mmCIF file of C-alpha atoms in Angstrom:
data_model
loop_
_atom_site.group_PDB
_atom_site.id
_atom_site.type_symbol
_atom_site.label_atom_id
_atom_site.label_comp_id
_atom_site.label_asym_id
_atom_site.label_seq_id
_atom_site.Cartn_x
_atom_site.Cartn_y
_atom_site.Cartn_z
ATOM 1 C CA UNK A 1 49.339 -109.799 -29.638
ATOM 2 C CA UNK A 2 47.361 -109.386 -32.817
ATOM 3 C CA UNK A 3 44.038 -108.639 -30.802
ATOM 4 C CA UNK A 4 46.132 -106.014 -28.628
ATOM 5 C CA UNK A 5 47.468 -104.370 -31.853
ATOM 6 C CA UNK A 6 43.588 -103.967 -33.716
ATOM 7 C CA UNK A 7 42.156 -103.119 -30.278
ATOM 8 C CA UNK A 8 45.255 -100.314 -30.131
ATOM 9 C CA UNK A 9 44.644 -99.282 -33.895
ATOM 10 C CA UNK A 10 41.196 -98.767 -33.027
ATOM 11 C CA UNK A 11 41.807 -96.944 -30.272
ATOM 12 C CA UNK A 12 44.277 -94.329 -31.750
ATOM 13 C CA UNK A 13 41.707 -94.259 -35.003
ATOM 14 C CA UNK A 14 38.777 -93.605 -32.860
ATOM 15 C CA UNK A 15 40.763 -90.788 -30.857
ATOM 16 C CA UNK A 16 42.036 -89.119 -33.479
ATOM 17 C CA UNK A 17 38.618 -89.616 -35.727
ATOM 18 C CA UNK A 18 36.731 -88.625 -32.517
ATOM 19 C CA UNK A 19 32.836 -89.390 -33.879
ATOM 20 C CA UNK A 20 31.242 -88.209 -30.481
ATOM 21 C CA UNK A 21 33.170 -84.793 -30.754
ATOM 22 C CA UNK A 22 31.721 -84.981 -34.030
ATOM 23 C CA UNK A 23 28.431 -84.869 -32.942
ATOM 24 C CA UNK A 24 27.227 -81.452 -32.169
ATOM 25 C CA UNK A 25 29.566 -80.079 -35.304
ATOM 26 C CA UNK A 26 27.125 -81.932 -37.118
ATOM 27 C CA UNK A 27 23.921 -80.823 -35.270
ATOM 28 C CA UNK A 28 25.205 -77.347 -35.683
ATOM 29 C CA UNK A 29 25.646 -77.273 -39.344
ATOM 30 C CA UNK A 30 22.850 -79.412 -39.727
ATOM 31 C CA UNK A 31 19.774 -77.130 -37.851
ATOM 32 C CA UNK A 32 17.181 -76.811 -39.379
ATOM 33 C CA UNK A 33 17.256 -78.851 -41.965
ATOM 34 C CA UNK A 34 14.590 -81.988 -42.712
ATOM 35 C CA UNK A 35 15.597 -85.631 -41.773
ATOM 36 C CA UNK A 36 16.210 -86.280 -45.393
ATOM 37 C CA UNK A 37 18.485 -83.642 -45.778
ATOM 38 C CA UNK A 38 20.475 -84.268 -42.463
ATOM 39 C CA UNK A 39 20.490 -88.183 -43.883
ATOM 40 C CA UNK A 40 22.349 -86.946 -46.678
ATOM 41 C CA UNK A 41 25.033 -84.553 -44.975
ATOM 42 C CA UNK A 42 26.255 -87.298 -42.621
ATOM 43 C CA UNK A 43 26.441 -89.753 -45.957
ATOM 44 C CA UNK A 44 28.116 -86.844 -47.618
ATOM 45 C CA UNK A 45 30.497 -85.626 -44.953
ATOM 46 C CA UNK A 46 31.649 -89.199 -44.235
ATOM 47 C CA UNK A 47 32.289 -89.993 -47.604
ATOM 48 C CA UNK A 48 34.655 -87.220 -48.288
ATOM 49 C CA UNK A 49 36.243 -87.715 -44.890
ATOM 50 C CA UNK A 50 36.727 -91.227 -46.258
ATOM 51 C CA UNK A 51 37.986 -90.358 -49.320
ATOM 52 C CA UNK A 52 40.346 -87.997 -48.187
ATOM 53 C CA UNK A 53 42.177 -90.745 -45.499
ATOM 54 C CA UNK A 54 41.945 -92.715 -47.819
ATOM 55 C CA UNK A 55 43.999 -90.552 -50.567
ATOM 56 C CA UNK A 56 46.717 -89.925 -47.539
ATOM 57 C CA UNK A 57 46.843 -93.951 -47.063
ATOM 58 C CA UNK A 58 47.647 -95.115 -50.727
ATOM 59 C CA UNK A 59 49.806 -91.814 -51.364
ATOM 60 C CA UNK A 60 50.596 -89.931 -48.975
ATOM 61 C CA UNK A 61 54.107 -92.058 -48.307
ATOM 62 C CA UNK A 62 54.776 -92.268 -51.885
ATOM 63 C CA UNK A 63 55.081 -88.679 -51.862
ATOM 64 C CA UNK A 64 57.312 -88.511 -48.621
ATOM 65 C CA UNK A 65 59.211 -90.835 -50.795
ATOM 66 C CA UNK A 66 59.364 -88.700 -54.168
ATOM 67 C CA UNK A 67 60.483 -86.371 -51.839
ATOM 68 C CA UNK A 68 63.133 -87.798 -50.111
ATOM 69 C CA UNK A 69 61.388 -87.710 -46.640
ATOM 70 C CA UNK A 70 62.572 -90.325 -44.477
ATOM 71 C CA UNK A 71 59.148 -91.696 -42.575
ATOM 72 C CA UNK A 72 61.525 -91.478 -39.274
ATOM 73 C CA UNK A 73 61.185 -87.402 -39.691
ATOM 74 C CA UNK A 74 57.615 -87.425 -40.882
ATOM 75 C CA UNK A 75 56.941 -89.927 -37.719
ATOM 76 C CA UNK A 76 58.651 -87.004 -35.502
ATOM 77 C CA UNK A 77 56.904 -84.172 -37.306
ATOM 78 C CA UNK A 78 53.729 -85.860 -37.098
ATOM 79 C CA UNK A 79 54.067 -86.912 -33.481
ATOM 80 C CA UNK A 80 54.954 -83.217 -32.594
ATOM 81 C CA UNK A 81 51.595 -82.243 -34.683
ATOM 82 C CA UNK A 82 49.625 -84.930 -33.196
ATOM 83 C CA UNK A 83 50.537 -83.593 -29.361
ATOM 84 C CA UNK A 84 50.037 -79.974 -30.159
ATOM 85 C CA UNK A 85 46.350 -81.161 -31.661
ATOM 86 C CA UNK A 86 46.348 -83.144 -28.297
ATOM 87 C CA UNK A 87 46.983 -80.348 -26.061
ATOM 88 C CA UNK A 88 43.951 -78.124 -27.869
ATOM 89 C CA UNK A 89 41.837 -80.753 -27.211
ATOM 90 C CA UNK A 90 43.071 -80.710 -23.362
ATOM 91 C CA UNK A 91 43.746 -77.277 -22.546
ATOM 92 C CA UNK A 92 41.841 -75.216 -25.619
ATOM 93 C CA UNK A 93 38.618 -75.317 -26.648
ATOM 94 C CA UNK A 94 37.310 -78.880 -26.949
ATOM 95 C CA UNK A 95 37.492 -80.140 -30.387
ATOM 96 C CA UNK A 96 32.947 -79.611 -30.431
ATOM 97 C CA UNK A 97 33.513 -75.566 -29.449
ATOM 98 C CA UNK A 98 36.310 -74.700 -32.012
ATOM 99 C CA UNK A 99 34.711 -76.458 -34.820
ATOM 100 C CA UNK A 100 31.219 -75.256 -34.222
ATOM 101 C CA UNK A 101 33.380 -71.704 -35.133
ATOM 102 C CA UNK A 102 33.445 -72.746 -38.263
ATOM 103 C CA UNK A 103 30.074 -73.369 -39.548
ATOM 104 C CA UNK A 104 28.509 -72.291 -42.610
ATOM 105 C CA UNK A 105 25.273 -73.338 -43.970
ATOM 106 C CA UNK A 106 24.713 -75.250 -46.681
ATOM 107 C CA UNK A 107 25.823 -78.838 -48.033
ATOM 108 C CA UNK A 108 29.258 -77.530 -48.926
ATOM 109 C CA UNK A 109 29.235 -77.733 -44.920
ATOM 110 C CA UNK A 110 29.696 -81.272 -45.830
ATOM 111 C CA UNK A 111 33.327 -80.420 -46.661
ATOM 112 C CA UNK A 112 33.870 -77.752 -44.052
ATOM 113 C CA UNK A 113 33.957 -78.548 -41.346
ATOM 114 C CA UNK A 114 32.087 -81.890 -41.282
ATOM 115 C CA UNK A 115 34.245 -83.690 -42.966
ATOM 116 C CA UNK A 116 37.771 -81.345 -42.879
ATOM 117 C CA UNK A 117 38.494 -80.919 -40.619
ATOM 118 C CA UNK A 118 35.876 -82.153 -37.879
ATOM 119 C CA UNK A 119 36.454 -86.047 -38.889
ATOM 120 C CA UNK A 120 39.619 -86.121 -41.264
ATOM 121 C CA UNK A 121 41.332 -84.055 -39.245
ATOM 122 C CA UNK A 122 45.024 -83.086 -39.754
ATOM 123 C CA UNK A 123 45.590 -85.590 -36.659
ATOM 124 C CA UNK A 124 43.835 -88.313 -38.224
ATOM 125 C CA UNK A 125 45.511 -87.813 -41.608
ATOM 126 C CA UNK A 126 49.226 -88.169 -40.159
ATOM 127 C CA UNK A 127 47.860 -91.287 -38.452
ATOM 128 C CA UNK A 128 47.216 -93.384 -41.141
ATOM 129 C CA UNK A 129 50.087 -92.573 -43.048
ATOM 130 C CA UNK A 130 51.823 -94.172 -40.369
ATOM 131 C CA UNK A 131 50.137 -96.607 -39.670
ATOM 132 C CA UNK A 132 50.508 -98.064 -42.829
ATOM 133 C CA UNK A 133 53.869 -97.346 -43.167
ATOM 134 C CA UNK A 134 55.277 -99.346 -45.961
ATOM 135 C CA UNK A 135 58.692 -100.216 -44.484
ATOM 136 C CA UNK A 136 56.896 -101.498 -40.918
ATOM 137 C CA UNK A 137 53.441 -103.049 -42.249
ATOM 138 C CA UNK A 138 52.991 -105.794 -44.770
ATOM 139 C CA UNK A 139 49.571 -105.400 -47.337
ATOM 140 C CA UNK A 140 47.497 -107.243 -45.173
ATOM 141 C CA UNK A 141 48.611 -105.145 -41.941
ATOM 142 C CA UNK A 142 47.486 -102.586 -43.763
ATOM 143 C CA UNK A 143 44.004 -103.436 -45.205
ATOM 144 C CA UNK A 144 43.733 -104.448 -41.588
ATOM 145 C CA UNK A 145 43.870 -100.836 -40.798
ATOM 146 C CA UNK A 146 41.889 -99.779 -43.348
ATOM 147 C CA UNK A 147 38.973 -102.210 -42.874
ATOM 148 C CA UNK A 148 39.282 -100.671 -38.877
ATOM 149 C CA UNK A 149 39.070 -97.100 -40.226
ATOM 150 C CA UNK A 150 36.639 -97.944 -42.343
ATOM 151 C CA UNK A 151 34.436 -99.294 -39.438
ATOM 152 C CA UNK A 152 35.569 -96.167 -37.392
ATOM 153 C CA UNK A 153 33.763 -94.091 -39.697
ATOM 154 C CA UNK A 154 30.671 -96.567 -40.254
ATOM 155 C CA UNK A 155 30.321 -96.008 -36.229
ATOM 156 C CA UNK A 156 30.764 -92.088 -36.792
ATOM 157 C CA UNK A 157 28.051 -92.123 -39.553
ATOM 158 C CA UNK A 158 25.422 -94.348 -37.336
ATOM 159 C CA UNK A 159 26.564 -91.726 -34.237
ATOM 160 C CA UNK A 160 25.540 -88.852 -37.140
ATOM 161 C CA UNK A 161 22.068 -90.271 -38.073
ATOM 162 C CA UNK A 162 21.467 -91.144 -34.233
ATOM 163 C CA UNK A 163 22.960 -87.668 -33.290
ATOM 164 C CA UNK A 164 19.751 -85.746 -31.570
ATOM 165 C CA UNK A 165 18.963 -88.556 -29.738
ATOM 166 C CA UNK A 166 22.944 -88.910 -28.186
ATOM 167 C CA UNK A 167 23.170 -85.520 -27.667
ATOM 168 C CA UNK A 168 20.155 -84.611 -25.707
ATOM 169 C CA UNK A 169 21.584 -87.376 -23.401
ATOM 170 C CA UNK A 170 25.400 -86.413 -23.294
ATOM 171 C CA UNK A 171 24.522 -82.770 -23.964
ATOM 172 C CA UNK A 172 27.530 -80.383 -25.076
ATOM 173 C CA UNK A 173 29.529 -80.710 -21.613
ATOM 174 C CA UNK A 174 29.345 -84.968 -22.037
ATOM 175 C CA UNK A 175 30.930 -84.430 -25.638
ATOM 176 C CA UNK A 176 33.698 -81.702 -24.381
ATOM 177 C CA UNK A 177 34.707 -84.459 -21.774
ATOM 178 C CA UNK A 178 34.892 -87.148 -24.179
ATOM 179 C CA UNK A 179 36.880 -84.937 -26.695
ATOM 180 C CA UNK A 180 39.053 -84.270 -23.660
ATOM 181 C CA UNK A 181 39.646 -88.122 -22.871
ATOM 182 C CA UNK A 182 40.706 -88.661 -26.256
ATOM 183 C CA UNK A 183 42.967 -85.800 -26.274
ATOM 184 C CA UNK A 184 45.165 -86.840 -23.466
ATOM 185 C CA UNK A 185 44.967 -90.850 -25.235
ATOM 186 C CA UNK A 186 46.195 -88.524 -28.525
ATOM 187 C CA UNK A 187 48.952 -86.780 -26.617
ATOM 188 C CA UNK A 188 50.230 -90.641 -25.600
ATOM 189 C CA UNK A 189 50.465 -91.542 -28.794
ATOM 190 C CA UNK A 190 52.050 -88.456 -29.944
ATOM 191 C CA UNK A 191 54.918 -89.172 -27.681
ATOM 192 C CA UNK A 192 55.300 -92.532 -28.396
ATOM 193 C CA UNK A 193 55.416 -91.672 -32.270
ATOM 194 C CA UNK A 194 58.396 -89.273 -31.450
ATOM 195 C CA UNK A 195 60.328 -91.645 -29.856
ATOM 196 C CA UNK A 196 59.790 -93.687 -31.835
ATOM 197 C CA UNK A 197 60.721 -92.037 -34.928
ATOM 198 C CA UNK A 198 63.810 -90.206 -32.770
ATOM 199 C CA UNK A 199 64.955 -94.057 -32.117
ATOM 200 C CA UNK A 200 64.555 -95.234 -35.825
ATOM 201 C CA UNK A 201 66.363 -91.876 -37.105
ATOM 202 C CA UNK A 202 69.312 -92.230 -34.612
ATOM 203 C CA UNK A 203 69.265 -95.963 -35.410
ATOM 204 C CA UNK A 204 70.022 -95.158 -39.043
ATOM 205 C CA UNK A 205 72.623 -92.523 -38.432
ATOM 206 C CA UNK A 206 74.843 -94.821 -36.506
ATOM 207 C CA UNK A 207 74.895 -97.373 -38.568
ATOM 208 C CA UNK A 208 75.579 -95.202 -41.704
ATOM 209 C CA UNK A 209 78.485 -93.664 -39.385
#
């Protein structure tokens, strides 16, 4: 059970995360440049993605709680975000073509949209909120998490240095189908965050009735 739940973490992590989608985001904003400076935009862009999950896992359900926000409706409102992020990735533009969109030179490209929101990505965000949900996880379920987003993103940054080299071999179609893949994995989970949250909400009001 506990290898199925951190091979499921990872799973979920590494969909919504998505470092080979990733991949030509970053070669876009990064042409041109020398190696050293593409060395430093992956460290940069990774760290700030980091930084910013990692804000939304020690906070971001104390603030649901300041504000009276059950984690049953922000389960169900993230589960409904998660699926319609899950159906761009599907139906849309893969998640490589809408971010390339965005690109501006630079290495304030770092923040946008390397790191927000090509790897912290609204999806990813609502995922670790819950899964580290206080009321559900004990501390050590959740540095558990954190140690495997941590290693999610220590995979994206090696994918970032080693980025040419994958994507002359999986070229822009290889990543779309990938980013695809994990989209319909994403729109899974979406679902089974909505029940779940409907179950825990309905749950509550019956007994309180």
């Amino acid at each position: 059970m506990l290898l199925d739940n951190l091979v499921s973490q990872f799973i979920v992590l590494w969909a919504v995360i998505d470092p080979v989608g990733t991949i030509p985001v970053f070669l876009a904003v990064a042409s041109g440049s020398r190696e050293s400076e593409l060395r430093k935009l992956a460290f940069a862009g990774i760290l700030i993605a980091g930084g910013v999950l990692m804000f939304f896992i020690l906070v971001g359900q104390v603030l649901l709680d300041s504000m009276g926000i059950p984690l049953s409706a922000f389960q169900i409102a993230g589960g409904i975000v998660l699926f319609v992020f899950a159906m761009t990735m599907i139906f849309g533009q893969s998640k490589p073509e809408q971010e390339i969109h965005m690109i501006t030179k630079g290495m304030h490209s770092a923040v946008f949209p390397l790191a927000i929101p090509s790897i912290a990505s609204p999806g990813a965000m609502v995922t670790v909120v819950l899964l580290t949900d206080n009321n559900r996880f004990s501390f050590v379920d959740q540095s558990v998490t954190t140690v495997i987003m941590l290693a999610v993103l220590g995979i994206t940054l090696l994918l970032l240095l080693a980025a040419s080299v994958i994507y002359r071999f999986i070229g822009e179609t290889g990543a779309s189908i990938v980013s695809r893949v994990m989209g319909l994995i994403l729109a899974a989970v979406a679902t089974n965050s909505i029940l779940l949250g409907l179950g825990t909400y309905f749950g509550i009001k019956t007994i309180m009735s």
